[in-house]
mmCIF file of C-alpha atoms in Angstrom:
data_model
loop_
_atom_site.group_PDB
_atom_site.id
_atom_site.type_symbol
_atom_site.label_atom_id
_atom_site.label_comp_id
_atom_site.label_asym_id
_atom_site.label_seq_id
_atom_site.Cartn_x
_atom_site.Cartn_y
_atom_site.Cartn_z
ATOM 1 C CA MET A 263 110.156 132.000 82.682
ATOM 2 C CA ASP A 264 112.648 133.608 85.287
ATOM 3 C CA PRO A 265 114.695 136.408 83.953
ATOM 4 C CA HIS A 266 117.411 134.958 86.644
ATOM 5 C CA LEU A 267 117.517 131.366 86.282
ATOM 6 C CA VAL A 268 118.055 131.753 82.066
ATOM 7 C CA LYS A 269 121.046 134.468 82.843
ATOM 8 C CA VAL A 270 122.540 131.956 85.218
ATOM 9 C CA ALA A 271 122.075 128.979 83.027
ATOM 10 C CA GLY A 272 123.663 130.894 80.204
ATOM 11 C CA GLU A 273 126.520 131.548 82.175
ATOM 12 C CA ARG A 274 127.308 128.195 83.419
ATOM 13 C CA LEU A 275 127.266 126.981 79.856
ATOM 14 C CA ASP A 276 129.315 129.667 78.494
ATOM 15 C CA SER A 277 132.057 128.658 80.857
ATOM 16 C CA MET A 278 131.853 124.670 79.411
ATOM 17 C CA GLY A 279 132.257 126.073 75.726
ATOM 18 C CA LEU A 280 128.519 125.806 75.202
ATOM 19 C CA HIS A 281 127.093 128.556 73.460
ATOM 20 C CA PRO A 282 123.419 127.838 73.087
ATOM 21 C CA HIS A 283 120.481 129.821 72.345
ATOM 22 C CA THR A 284 118.207 130.755 75.571
ATOM 23 C CA ALA A 285 115.419 133.119 75.679
ATOM 24 C CA VAL A 286 112.764 133.987 78.377
ATOM 25 C CA CYS A 287 109.239 133.018 77.072
ATOM 26 C CA ASP A 288 106.501 131.157 78.086
ATOM 27 C CA ILE A 289 107.439 127.884 75.930
ATOM 28 C CA THR A 290 103.044 126.467 76.186
ATOM 29 C CA GLY A 291 102.845 129.688 73.525
ATOM 30 C CA PRO A 292 104.170 129.568 69.845
ATOM 31 C CA LEU A 293 107.823 128.911 69.500
ATOM 32 C CA PRO A 294 110.145 129.865 66.409
ATOM 33 C CA GLY A 295 111.139 127.779 64.049
ATOM 34 C CA GLU A 296 110.659 123.959 62.829
ATOM 35 C CA HIS A 297 112.623 121.597 64.387
ATOM 36 C CA ASP A 298 113.158 117.737 64.153
ATOM 37 C CA ARG A 299 113.184 116.919 68.250
ATOM 38 C CA ILE A 300 111.682 118.659 71.044
ATOM 39 C CA VAL A 301 113.046 117.543 74.562
ATOM 40 C CA SER A 302 111.048 119.363 77.404
ATOM 41 C CA THR A 303 112.645 119.005 80.586
ATOM 42 C CA VAL A 304 109.346 120.650 82.292
ATOM 43 C CA SER A 305 106.347 118.283 82.887
ATOM 44 C CA VAL A 306 103.230 119.672 81.017
ATOM 45 C CA ARG A 307 99.351 118.633 80.358
ATOM 46 C CA PRO A 308 97.963 118.766 77.850
ATOM 47 C CA VAL A 309 100.511 118.546 75.647
ATOM 48 C CA PRO A 310 101.194 122.394 73.819
ATOM 49 C CA ALA A 311 99.688 122.456 70.209
ATOM 50 C CA SER A 312 102.335 124.849 69.898
ATOM 51 C CA TRP A 313 104.826 121.792 69.969
ATOM 52 C CA LEU A 314 103.044 119.874 67.229
ATOM 53 C CA ALA A 315 102.944 122.930 64.796
ATOM 54 C CA ALA A 316 106.433 123.523 65.356
ATOM 55 C CA LEU A 317 107.859 119.592 64.810
ATOM 56 C CA ARG A 318 108.778 118.628 61.132
ATOM 57 C CA PRO A 319 106.680 115.776 60.227
ATOM 58 C CA GLY A 320 108.513 112.757 61.387
ATOM 59 C CA GLY A 321 109.652 114.712 64.328
ATOM 60 C CA ARG A 322 110.017 113.765 67.571
ATOM 61 C CA LEU A 323 108.948 114.964 70.887
ATOM 62 C CA VAL A 324 109.317 114.192 74.229
ATOM 63 C CA THR A 325 108.139 114.970 77.810
ATOM 64 C CA THR A 326 106.772 114.741 80.481
ATOM 65 C CA ILE A 327 103.152 114.392 81.849
ATOM 66 C CA ALA A 328 102.594 117.298 84.618
ATOM 67 C CA GLY A 329 102.244 115.469 88.313
ATOM 68 C CA THR A 330 103.186 112.181 87.287
ATOM 69 C CA GLY A 331 106.814 109.984 87.070
ATOM 70 C CA LEU A 332 105.502 109.610 82.551
ATOM 71 C CA ILE A 333 107.787 109.932 80.102
ATOM 72 C CA LEU A 334 105.808 110.978 76.535
ATOM 73 C CA THR A 335 107.488 110.126 73.202
ATOM 74 C CA ALA A 336 105.689 110.528 69.463
ATOM 75 C CA ASP A 337 106.572 111.052 66.384
ATOM 76 C CA LYS A 338 104.786 113.519 64.426
ATOM 77 C CA THR A 339 102.396 112.062 61.616
ATOM 78 C CA GLU A 340 101.574 113.642 58.309
ATOM 79 C CA ASP A 341 97.838 115.168 59.539
ATOM 80 C CA GLY A 342 99.929 117.145 62.037
ATOM 81 C CA GLY A 343 99.154 115.320 65.531
ATOM 82 C CA ALA A 344 101.624 113.086 66.686
ATOM 83 C CA VAL A 345 101.881 109.029 67.640
ATOM 84 C CA GLY A 346 103.905 107.271 70.672
ATOM 85 C CA ARG A 347 104.257 105.438 73.759
ATOM 86 C CA ILE A 348 104.546 106.426 77.268
ATOM 87 C CA ALA A 349 108.024 105.113 78.214
ATOM 88 C CA PRO A 350 108.435 101.936 80.748
ATOM 89 C CA ALA A 351 110.809 103.766 82.636
ATOM 90 C CA ALA A 352 109.843 106.226 84.700
ATOM 91 C CA ALA A 353 111.056 110.240 85.383
ATOM 92 C CA GLY A 354 109.738 113.265 86.051
ATOM 93 C CA PHE A 355 110.235 117.250 85.902
ATOM 94 C CA MET A 356 108.904 120.380 87.918
ATOM 95 C CA ARG A 357 105.464 121.745 86.030
ATOM 96 C CA THR A 358 105.513 124.558 83.880
ATOM 97 C CA ARG A 359 104.169 127.784 85.627
ATOM 98 C CA ARG A 360 103.588 131.387 84.670
ATOM 99 C CA GLY A 361 103.932 133.520 87.413
ATOM 100 C CA ASP A 362 106.292 134.096 90.552
ATOM 101 C CA ASP A 363 104.955 130.370 91.611
ATOM 102 C CA TYR A 364 102.950 127.520 91.786
ATOM 103 C CA ASP A 365 99.125 126.937 92.686
ATOM 104 C CA HIS A 366 99.033 125.326 96.153
ATOM 105 C CA PRO A 367 95.938 124.430 98.438
ATOM 106 C CA THR A 368 94.516 127.639 100.384
ATOM 107 C CA GLN A 369 95.610 127.637 103.909
ATOM 108 C CA GLU A 370 91.521 127.145 104.447
ATOM 109 C CA VAL A 371 92.038 123.339 103.083
ATOM 110 C CA ARG A 372 95.381 122.988 105.436
ATOM 111 C CA GLU A 373 93.508 123.871 108.647
ATOM 112 C CA LYS A 374 90.299 121.607 107.593
ATOM 113 C CA ALA A 375 92.663 119.027 107.231
ATOM 114 C CA GLN A 376 93.327 118.998 110.992
ATOM 115 C CA ALA A 377 90.166 118.353 111.673
ATOM 116 C CA ASP A 378 87.871 115.160 111.906
ATOM 117 C CA GLY A 379 87.087 114.367 108.341
ATOM 118 C CA GLU A 380 82.784 114.328 106.960
ATOM 119 C CA GLN A 381 83.776 110.450 106.369
ATOM 120 C CA VAL A 382 85.850 108.809 108.691
ATOM 121 C CA SER A 383 86.759 105.042 107.917
ATOM 122 C CA THR A 384 89.681 102.574 108.206
ATOM 123 C CA SER A 385 91.417 101.548 105.085
ATOM 124 C CA ARG A 386 92.130 97.852 104.154
ATOM 125 C CA TYR A 387 95.689 98.445 103.473
ATOM 126 C CA PRO A 388 98.930 99.847 104.896
ATOM 127 C CA LEU A 389 99.418 103.373 104.819
ATOM 128 C CA LEU A 390 100.949 104.477 101.526
ATOM 129 C CA TYR A 391 102.513 108.303 100.650
ATOM 130 C CA VAL A 392 101.496 108.090 97.195
ATOM 131 C CA PRO A 393 105.025 109.879 95.402
ATOM 132 C CA ASP A 394 107.073 106.574 97.048
ATOM 133 C CA SER A 395 105.064 104.712 93.922
ATOM 134 C CA LEU A 396 105.336 106.582 90.632
ATOM 135 C CA GLU A 397 102.871 103.868 89.513
ATOM 136 C CA VAL A 398 100.124 104.800 91.728
ATOM 137 C CA MET A 399 101.039 108.476 91.786
ATOM 138 C CA SER A 400 100.631 108.798 87.891
ATOM 139 C CA MET A 401 97.372 107.130 87.837
ATOM 140 C CA LEU A 402 96.296 109.418 90.049
ATOM 141 C CA GLU A 403 97.611 112.414 89.057
ATOM 142 C CA LEU A 404 96.013 110.899 85.354
ATOM 143 C CA LEU A 405 92.700 110.849 87.593
ATOM 144 C CA LEU A 406 92.846 113.924 89.681
ATOM 145 C CA PRO A 407 94.656 116.076 88.972
ATOM 146 C CA GLY A 408 96.669 119.043 91.002
ATOM 147 C CA ILE A 409 96.642 116.851 94.590
ATOM 148 C CA ASP A 410 99.445 118.182 96.681
ATOM 149 C CA PHE A 411 101.236 115.163 98.951
ATOM 150 C CA ARG A 412 102.881 115.555 102.741
ATOM 151 C CA THR A 413 103.867 113.337 105.349
ATOM 152 C CA ALA A 414 105.148 113.511 109.035
ATOM 153 C CA LEU A 415 106.537 110.833 111.014
ATOM 154 C CA ASP A 416 105.739 111.266 115.325
ATOM 155 C CA GLY A 417 108.139 107.796 116.648
ATOM 156 C CA ASP A 418 105.625 105.068 115.035
ATOM 157 C CA LYS A 419 103.034 107.743 113.730
ATOM 158 C CA ARG A 420 102.906 108.125 110.616
ATOM 159 C CA THR A 421 100.146 110.858 109.063
ATOM 160 C CA VAL A 422 99.750 111.241 105.172
ATOM 161 C CA TRP A 423 97.900 114.271 103.879
ATOM 162 C CA MET A 424 96.298 114.261 100.535
ATOM 163 C CA LEU A 425 95.272 118.189 99.433
ATOM 164 C CA HIS A 426 93.802 119.142 96.848
ATOM 165 C CA PRO A 427 92.538 123.224 95.421
ATOM 166 C CA ASP A 428 89.052 122.360 95.256
ATOM 167 C CA GLY A 429 88.682 121.889 98.737
ATOM 168 C CA SER A 430 89.110 118.275 98.899
ATOM 169 C CA TRP A 431 90.852 116.444 101.660
ATOM 170 C CA THR A 432 92.439 113.061 103.481
ATOM 171 C CA ARG A 433 94.253 112.664 106.199
ATOM 172 C CA ALA A 434 95.589 109.430 107.026
ATOM 173 C CA THR A 435 97.269 108.054 110.156
ATOM 174 C CA ALA A 436 98.798 104.527 111.354
ATOM 175 C CA ASP A 437 100.857 102.959 113.935
ATOM 176 C CA GLY A 438 103.479 100.722 113.086
ATOM 177 C CA PHE A 439 104.448 100.136 109.368
ATOM 178 C CA LEU A 440 101.675 97.652 108.285
ATOM 179 C CA ASN A 441 99.066 98.684 109.972
ATOM 180 C CA SER A 442 95.690 99.626 108.429
ATOM 181 C CA PRO A 443 95.494 103.982 109.137
ATOM 182 C CA THR A 444 92.194 105.809 109.994
ATOM 183 C CA VAL A 445 91.620 108.025 107.156
ATOM 184 C CA HIS A 446 89.449 110.943 107.704
ATOM 185 C CA GLN A 447 87.770 113.263 104.248
ATOM 186 C CA GLY A 448 86.389 116.125 103.800
ATOM 187 C CA GLY A 449 85.541 118.176 100.568
ATOM 188 C CA PRO A 450 83.345 117.819 97.161
ATOM 189 C CA ARG A 451 85.208 114.846 96.234
ATOM 190 C CA ARG A 452 86.974 111.553 98.505
ATOM 191 C CA LEU A 453 90.120 111.635 97.428
ATOM 192 C CA TRP A 454 90.936 108.817 99.346
ATOM 193 C CA ASP A 455 88.253 106.647 98.377
ATOM 194 C CA ALA A 456 90.250 107.405 94.228
ATOM 195 C CA LEU A 457 93.131 106.125 95.539
ATOM 196 C CA GLU A 458 91.825 103.271 97.248
ATOM 197 C CA ARG A 459 90.365 102.082 93.787
ATOM 198 C CA ILE A 460 93.619 102.596 92.079
ATOM 199 C CA ARG A 461 95.409 100.249 94.667
ATOM 200 C CA HIS A 462 92.593 97.486 94.461
ATOM 201 C CA ARG A 463 93.511 97.380 90.175
ATOM 202 C CA LEU A 464 96.754 97.319 91.499
ATOM 203 C CA ASN A 465 96.282 93.969 93.535
ATOM 204 C CA ARG A 466 94.074 92.453 90.946
ATOM 205 C CA GLU A 467 95.949 93.050 88.171
ATOM 206 C CA GLY A 468 99.182 92.836 89.122
ATOM 207 C CA GLY A 469 100.172 96.155 87.392
ATOM 208 C CA LEU A 470 98.539 99.578 86.283
ATOM 209 C CA PRO A 471 98.029 100.334 82.248
ATOM 210 C CA VAL A 472 100.283 103.631 82.613
ATOM 211 C CA TYR A 473 103.514 102.406 81.753
ATOM 212 C CA GLY A 474 103.577 101.224 78.317
ATOM 213 C CA ALA A 475 99.735 102.790 77.224
ATOM 214 C CA ARG A 476 99.392 104.210 73.364
ATOM 215 C CA VAL A 477 99.794 107.649 72.973
ATOM 216 C CA THR A 478 97.486 109.461 69.898
ATOM 217 C CA SER A 479 97.359 113.461 70.224
ATOM 218 C CA THR A 480 95.428 115.635 67.871
ATOM 219 C CA PRO A 481 97.163 118.590 65.916
ATOM 220 C CA ASP A 482 95.720 121.039 68.634
ATOM 221 C CA GLY A 483 97.412 118.930 71.493
ATOM 222 C CA ARG A 484 94.152 116.842 72.632
ATOM 223 C CA THR A 485 96.320 113.699 74.035
ATOM 224 C CA THR A 486 94.726 110.115 74.344
ATOM 225 C CA LEU A 487 96.654 107.634 76.640
ATOM 226 C CA SER A 488 94.925 103.914 76.038
ATOM 227 C CA HIS A 489 96.324 100.150 76.824
ATOM 228 C CA GLY A 490 93.708 97.322 76.438
ATOM 229 C CA SER A 491 90.672 98.650 76.993
ATOM 230 C CA TRP A 492 91.533 101.152 79.653
ATOM 231 C CA THR A 493 91.766 104.675 78.000
ATOM 232 C CA LEU A 494 92.122 108.382 79.164
ATOM 233 C CA THR A 495 92.393 112.038 77.699
ATOM 234 C CA LEU A 496 94.311 114.748 79.300
#
């Protein structure tokens, strides 16, 4: 996507005696040729249909789902789709982008997150900075993609923000490591409520259904994850 980065990468590979083909392009678009393996070191959502089209029958695709720690591995089927699993291990890569930068919540959302919320409550759980738990973060991202997480420490006081481009926001503050935080929320959706529902499930079941989930992709890239009775389509 970035000509400078591609140029520098090519020079460094060349200095190591490696000479792969490189290109500046939008990899979510058509890919040239047919391939036995496609390994993506950027994350996507959904899986581009062009990747499946460029994969030979029986070929393998490995990528990560944007905003999560989920590694998706799938083999192409004769109908042009793919089936596979979410790996039991976690990893993540930067999202794909088309412009000079990534989308971020606006300054207006960040300013609103400093004020009193439309809903104020006390959480039943100790304060969690969501990116510290890849399992929780992955589940939340699948349900509410695009949340930006921020945190700050002032002595024993910790504050966590959750900001969404649609204007939804949460600010949670706690004194002490195990104390329950005071939570302010605003905007069209209640982000902290969604997080707490995930933590309820984690406590009740001892885990979340994301790792080890079955993956099914149709030829147009429509990808569904399922684990037991749980199912979600990207």
